[in-house]
Short mmCIF file of C-alpha atoms and ligand atoms in Angstrom, two decimals:
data_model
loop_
_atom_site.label_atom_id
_atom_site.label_comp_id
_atom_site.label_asym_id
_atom_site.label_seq_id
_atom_site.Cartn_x
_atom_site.Cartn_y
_atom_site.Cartn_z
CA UNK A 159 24.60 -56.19 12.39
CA UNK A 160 21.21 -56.08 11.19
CA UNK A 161 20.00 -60.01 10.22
CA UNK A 162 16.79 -61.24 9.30
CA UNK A 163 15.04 -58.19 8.82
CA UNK A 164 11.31 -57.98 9.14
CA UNK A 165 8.90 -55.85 9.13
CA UNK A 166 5.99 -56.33 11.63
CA UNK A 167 2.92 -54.08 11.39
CA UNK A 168 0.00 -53.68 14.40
CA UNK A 169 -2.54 -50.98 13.19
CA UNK A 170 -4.25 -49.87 16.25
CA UNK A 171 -6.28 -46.57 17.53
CA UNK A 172 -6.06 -44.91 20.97
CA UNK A 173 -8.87 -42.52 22.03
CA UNK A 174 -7.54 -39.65 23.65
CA UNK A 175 -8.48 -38.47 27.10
CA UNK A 176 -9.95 -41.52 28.17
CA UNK A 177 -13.45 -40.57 30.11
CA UNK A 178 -13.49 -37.34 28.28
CA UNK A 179 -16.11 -36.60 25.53
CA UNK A 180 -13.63 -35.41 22.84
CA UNK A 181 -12.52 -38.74 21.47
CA UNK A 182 -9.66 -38.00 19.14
CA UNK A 183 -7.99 -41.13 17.72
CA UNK A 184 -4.41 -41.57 15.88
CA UNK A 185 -2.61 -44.65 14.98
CA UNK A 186 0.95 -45.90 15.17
CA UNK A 187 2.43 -48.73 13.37
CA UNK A 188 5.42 -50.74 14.91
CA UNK A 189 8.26 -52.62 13.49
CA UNK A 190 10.85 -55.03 14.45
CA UNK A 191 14.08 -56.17 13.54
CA UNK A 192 15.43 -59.29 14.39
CA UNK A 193 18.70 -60.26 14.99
CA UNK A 194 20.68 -63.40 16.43
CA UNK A 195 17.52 -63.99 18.95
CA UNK A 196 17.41 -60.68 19.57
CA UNK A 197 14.51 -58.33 18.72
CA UNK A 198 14.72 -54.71 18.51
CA UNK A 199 11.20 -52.45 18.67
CA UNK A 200 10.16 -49.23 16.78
CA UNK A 201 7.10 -47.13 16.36
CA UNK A 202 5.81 -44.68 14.16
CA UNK A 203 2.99 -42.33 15.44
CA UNK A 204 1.13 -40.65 12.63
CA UNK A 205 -1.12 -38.35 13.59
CA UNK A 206 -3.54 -37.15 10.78
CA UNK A 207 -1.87 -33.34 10.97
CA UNK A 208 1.39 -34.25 9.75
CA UNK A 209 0.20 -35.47 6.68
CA UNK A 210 1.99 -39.05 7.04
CA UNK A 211 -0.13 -42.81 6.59
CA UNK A 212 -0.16 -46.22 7.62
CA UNK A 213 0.28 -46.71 3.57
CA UNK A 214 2.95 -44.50 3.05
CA UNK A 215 4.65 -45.48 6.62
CA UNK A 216 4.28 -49.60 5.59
CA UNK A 217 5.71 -48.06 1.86
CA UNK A 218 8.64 -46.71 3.12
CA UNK A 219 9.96 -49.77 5.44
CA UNK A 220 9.14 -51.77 1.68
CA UNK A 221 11.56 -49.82 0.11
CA UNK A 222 14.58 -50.11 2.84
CA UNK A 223 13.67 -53.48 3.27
CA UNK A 224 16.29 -54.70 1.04
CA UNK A 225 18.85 -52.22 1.91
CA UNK A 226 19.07 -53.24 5.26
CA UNK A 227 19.44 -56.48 4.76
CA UNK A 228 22.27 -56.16 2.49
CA UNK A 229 23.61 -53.68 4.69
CA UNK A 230 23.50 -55.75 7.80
CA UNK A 231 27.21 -55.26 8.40
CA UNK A 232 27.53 -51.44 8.08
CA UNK A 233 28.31 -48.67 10.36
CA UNK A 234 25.51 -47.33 12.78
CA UNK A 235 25.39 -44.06 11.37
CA UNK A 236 26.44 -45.28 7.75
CA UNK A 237 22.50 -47.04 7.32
CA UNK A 238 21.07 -44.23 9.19
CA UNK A 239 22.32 -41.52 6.76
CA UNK A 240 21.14 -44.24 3.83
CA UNK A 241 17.58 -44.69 5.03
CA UNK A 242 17.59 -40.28 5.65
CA UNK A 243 18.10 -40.23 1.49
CA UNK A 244 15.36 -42.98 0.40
CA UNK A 245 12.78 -39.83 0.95
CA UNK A 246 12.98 -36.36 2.07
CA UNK A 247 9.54 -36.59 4.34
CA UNK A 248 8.67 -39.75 6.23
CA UNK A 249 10.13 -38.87 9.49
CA UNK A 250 7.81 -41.20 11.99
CA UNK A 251 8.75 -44.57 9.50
CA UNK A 252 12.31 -43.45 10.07
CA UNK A 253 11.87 -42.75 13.54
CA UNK A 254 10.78 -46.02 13.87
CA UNK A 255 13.61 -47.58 11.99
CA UNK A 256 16.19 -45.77 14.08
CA UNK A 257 14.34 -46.60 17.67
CA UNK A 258 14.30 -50.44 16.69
CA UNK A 259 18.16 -50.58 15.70
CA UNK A 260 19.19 -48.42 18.58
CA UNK A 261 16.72 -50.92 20.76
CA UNK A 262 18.37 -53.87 19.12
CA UNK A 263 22.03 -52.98 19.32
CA UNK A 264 21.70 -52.18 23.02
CA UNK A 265 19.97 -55.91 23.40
CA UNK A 266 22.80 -57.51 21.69
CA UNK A 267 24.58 -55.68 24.18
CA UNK A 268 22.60 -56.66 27.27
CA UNK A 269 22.64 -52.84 28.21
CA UNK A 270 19.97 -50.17 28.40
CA UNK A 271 20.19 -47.74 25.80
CA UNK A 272 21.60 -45.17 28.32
CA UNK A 273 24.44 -47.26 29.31
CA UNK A 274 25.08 -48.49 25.34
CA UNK A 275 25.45 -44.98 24.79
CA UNK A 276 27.17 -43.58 28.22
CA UNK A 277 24.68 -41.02 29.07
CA UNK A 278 23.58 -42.64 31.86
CA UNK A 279 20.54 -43.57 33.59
CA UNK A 280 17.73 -40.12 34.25
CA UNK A 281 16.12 -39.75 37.87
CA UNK A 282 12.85 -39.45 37.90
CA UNK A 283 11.71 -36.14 36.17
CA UNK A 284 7.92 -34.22 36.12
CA UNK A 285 6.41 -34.12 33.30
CA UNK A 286 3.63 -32.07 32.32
CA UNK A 287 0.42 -33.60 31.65
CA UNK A 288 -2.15 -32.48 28.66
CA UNK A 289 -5.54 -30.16 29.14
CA UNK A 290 -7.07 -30.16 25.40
CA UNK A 291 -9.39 -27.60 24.39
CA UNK A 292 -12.62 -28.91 25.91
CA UNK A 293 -16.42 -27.50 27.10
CA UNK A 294 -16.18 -25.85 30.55
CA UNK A 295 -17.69 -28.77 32.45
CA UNK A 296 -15.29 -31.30 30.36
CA UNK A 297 -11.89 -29.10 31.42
CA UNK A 298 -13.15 -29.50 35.23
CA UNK A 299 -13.31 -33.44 34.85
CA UNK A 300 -9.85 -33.42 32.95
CA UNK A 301 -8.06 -31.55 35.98
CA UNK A 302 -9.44 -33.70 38.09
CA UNK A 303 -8.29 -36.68 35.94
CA UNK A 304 -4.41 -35.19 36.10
CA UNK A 305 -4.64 -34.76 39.77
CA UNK A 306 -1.32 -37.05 40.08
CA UNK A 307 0.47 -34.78 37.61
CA UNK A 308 1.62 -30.94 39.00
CA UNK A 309 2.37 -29.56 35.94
CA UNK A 310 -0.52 -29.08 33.27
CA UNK A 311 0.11 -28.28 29.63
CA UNK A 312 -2.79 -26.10 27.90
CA UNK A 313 -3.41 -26.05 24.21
CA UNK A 314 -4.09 -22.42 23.45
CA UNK A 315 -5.14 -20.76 20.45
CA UNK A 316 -8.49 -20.08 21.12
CA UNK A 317 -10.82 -16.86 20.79
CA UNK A 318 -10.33 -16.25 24.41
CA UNK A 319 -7.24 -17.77 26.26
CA UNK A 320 -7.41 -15.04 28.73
CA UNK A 321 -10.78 -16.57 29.61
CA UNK A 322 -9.63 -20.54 29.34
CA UNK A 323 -6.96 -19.91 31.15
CA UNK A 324 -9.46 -17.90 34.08
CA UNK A 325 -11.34 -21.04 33.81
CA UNK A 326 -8.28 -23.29 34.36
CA UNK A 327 -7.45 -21.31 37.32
CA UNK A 328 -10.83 -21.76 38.96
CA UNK A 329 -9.87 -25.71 39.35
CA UNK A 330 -6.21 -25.63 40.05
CA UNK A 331 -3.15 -23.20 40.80
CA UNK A 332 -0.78 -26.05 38.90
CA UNK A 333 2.12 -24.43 37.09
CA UNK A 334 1.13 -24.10 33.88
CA UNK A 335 2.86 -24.59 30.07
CA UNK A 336 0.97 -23.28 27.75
CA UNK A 337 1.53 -24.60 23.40
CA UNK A 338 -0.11 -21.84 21.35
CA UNK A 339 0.15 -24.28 18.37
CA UNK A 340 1.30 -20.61 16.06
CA UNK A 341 -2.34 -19.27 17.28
CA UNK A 342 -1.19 -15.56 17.79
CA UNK A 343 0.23 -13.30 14.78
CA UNK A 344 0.55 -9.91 16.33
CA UNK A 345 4.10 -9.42 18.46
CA UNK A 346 2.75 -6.32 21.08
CA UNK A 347 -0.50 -8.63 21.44
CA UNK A 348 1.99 -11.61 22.28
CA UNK A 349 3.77 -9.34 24.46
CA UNK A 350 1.38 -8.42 25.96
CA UNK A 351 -0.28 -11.58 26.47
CA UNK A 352 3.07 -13.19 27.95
CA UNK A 353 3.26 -10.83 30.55
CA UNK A 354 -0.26 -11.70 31.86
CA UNK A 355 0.68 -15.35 31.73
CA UNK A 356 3.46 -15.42 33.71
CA UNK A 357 1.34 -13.21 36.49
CA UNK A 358 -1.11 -16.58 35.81
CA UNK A 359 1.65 -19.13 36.85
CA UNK A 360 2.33 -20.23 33.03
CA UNK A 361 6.15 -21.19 33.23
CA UNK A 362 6.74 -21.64 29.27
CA UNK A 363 4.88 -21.03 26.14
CA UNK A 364 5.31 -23.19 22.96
CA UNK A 365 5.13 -21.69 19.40
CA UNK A 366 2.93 -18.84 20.23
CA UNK A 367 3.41 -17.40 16.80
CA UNK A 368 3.29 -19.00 12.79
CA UNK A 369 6.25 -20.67 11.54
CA UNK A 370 7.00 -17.71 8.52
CA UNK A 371 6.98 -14.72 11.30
CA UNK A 372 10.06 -15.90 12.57
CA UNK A 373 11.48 -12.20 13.41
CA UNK A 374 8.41 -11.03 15.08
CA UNK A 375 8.81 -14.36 17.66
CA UNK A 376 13.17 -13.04 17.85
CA UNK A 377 11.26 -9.62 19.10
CA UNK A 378 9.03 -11.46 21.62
CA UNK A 379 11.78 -13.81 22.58
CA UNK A 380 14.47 -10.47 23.24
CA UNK A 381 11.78 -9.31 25.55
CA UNK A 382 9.39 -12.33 26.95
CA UNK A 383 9.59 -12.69 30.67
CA UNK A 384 9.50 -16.63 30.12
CA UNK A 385 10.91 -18.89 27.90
CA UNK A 386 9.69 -19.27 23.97
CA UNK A 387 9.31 -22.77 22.86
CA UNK A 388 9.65 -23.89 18.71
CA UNK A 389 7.59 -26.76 18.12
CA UNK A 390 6.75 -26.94 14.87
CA UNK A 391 9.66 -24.33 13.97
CA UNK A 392 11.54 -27.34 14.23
CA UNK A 393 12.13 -30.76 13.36
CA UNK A 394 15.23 -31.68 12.58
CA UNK A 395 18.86 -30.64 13.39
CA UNK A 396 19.15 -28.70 10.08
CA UNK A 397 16.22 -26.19 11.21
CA UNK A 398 18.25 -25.28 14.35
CA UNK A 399 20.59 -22.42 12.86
CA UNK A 400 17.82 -20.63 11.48
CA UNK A 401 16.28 -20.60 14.68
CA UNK A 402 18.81 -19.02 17.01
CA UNK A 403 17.73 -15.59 18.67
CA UNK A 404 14.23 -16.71 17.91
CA UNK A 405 13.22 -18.89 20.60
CA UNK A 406 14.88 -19.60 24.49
CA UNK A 407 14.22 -23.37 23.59
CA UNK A 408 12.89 -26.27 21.11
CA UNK A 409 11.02 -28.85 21.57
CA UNK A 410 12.21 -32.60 20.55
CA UNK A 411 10.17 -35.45 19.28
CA UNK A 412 11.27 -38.39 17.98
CA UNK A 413 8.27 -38.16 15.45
CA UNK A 414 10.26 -34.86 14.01
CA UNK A 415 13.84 -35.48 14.71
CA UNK A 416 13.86 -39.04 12.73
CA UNK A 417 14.67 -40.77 16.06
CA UNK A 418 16.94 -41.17 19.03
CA UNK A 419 20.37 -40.84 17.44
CA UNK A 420 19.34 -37.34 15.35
CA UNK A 421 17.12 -35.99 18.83
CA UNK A 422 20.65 -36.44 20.66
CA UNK A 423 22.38 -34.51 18.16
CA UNK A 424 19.64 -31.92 18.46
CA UNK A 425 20.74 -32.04 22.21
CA UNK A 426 24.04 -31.49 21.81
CA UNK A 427 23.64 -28.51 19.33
CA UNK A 428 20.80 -26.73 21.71
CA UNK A 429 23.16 -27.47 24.64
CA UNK A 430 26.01 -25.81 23.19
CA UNK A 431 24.05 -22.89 21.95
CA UNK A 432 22.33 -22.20 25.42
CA UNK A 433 18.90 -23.22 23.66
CA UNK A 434 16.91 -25.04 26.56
CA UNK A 435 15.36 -28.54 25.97
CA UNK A 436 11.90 -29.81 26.29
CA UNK A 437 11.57 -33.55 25.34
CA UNK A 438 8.11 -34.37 23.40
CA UNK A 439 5.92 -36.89 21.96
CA UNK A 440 2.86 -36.85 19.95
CA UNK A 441 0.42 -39.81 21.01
CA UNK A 442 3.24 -42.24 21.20
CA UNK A 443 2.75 -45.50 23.05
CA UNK A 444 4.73 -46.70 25.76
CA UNK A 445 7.51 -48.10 22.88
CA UNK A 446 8.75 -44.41 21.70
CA UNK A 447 7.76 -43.23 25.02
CA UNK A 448 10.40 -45.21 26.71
CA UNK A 449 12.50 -44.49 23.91
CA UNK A 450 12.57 -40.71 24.62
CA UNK A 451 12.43 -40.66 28.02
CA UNK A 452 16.09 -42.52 27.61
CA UNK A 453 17.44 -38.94 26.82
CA UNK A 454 15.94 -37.13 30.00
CA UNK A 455 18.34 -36.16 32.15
CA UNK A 456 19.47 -33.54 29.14
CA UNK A 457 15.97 -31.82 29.43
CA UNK A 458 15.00 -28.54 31.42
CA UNK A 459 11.31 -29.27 30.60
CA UNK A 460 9.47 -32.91 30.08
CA UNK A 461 6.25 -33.52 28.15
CA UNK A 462 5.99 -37.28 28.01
CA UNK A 463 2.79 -37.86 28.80
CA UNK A 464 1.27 -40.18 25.97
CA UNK A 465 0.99 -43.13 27.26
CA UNK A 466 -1.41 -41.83 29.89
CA UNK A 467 -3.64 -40.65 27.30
CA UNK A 468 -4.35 -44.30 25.94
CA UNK A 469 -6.94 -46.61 26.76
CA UNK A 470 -4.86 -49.76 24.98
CA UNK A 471 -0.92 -49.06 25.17
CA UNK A 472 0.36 -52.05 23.54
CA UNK A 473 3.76 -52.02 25.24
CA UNK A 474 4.76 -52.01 28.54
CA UNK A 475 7.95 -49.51 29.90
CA UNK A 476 8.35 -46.32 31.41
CA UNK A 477 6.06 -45.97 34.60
CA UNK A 478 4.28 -43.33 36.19
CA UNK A 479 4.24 -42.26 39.78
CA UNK A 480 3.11 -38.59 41.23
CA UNK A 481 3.77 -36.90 38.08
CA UNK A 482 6.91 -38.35 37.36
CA UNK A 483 8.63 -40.44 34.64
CA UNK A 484 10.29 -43.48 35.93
CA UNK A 485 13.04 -44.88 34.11
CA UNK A 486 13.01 -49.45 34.17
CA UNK A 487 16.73 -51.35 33.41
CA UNK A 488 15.93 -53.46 31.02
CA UNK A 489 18.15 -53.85 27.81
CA UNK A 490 17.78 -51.39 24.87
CA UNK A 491 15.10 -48.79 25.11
CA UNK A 492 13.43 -49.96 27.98
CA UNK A 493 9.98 -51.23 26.33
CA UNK A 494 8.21 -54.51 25.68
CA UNK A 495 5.39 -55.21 23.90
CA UNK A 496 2.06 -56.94 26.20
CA UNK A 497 1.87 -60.12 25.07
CA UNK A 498 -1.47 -60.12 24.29
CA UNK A 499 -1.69 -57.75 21.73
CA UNK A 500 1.49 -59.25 19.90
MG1 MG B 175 3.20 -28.12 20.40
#
């Protein structure tokens, strides 16, 4: 299937939070593969805490390069399992690999991804929109910023999130999820802590406790009066087993899961082991954006806010409106890049 492969790399930064004064910035690099006229899109988000580089991101697509060529002809899932053995890490370059073939086989199909596959087109959904850790006057301007969205998600983990949250709550009584990013290590604490959240209006927390204390978070879970999130508990399908009993629910990201084809297996697997779904991004453009929000009707919770959070998206695809993701019909995963910046 896969003709005329060819890599195509934009290297570009997005400040985060865009009149705020904490000006994080985090790169992506995009591919495409052509075929028969037809070009498919993928990107790969790197932010600096998962330890993966433009270098090693441009490295890897070198290296499958001439697989995928010779493999043009091969089963879906046949070069997807191929490109999972060239390297046990680089899950955004794969990611992006996966998002471009599933964007190009729905083009040569002149159907969007969720008709390709048969899930079917998502209404509109809420998604939460993020509050980083900011100075007091800095968290007032940033809930005034997400006064579209009614769902906020906090990043914990501080000295005192009984007194950031306070603070939250003297700007807005927006439900609230709150990711603890594995900030908290003692279970009666977390408890503890849980309890006054949900008396606060926080409807989920994600990863409140490390990775390794995994049967301290299956105590909280057994007895948390809202639902336990993994995030970085999990990234692929393989970590789910491990995981059951420990959390109500994990959160997907195409960054993690390798892309769209192993997130939907993820799906599946939560769905059928009453595991509830929250669908993810890191600071994605509007490319994996739209790529992700493809699988939305599957989630209970959605946290696709990236695109919001960039002051140069260089595609153009899923739109906003009061708070909620809007699906488009265009063929494969709904995204195309602004012609300017191409
Ligand atoms: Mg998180």
């Amino acid at each position: 299937m896969i003709l005329n492969y060819k890599t195509f790399v934009l290297e570009y930064k997005h400040p985060f939070g865009v009149s705020s004064n904490t000006r994080r910035t985090t790169t992506s690099v995009f591919i495409k593969i052509q075929h028969e006229g037809k070009v498919g899109y993928g990107e790969a988000c790197l932010p600096v805490y998962l330890g993966e580089t433009i270098e090693g991101t441009i490295a890897f697509f070198e290296k499958v390069k001439p697989f995928l060529v010779h493999h043009a002809n091969s089963a879906f899932n046949e070069i997807l399992k191929a490109i999972d053995e060239f390297s046990l890490e680089n899950n955004a370059a794969k990611a992006a690999i996966d998002i471009a073939l599933n964007d190009l086989a729905a083009k040569i199909e002149r159907k969007p991804f969720y008709d390709l596959t048969g899930i079917g087109k998502s209404e509109s959904r809420l998604t939460s929109y993020t509050i980083g850790i900011d100075a007091e006057e800095m968290i007032g301007q940033k809930i005034k910023e997400a006064a579209d969205f009614s769902i906020l998600k906090i990043k914990a983990g501080t000295k005192d999130d009984k007194a950031l949250i306070n603070l939250i709550r003297r700007y807005t009584d927006k439900p609230l999820y709150v990711d603890v990013n594995q900030g908290w290590k003692n279970k009666e604490e977390v408890l503890e802590m849980l309890y006054w959240l949900q008396e606060k209006n926080v409807i989920l927390i994600e990863q409140p406790m490390p990775v390794t204390m995994l049967d301290d978070m299956a105590w909280v879970t057994e007895r948390s009066p809202i639902p336990t999130i993994a995030d970085e508990s999990v990234k692929r399908l393989k970590d789910l087993d491990k995981l059951q009993g420990c959390f109500s629910g994990i959160n997907i990201k195409l960054m993690k899961s390798t892309g769209l084809t192993e997130a939907y297996e993820m799906i599946k697997h939560a769905k059928k082991n009453k595991l509830e779904i929250l669908l993810g991004c890191m600071a994605e453009s509007s490319c994996a954006t739209s790529a992700m929000a493809q699988l939305m009707k599957f989630a209970d919770y959605i946290d696709l806010d990236a695109p919001n959070l960039l002051l140069n998206d260089p595609f153009k695809g899923i739109s906003y409106k009061n708070g909620k993701v809007y699906l488009n019909d265009l063929p494969g995963i709904g995204a195309e890049p602004v012609e300017a910046l191409f």
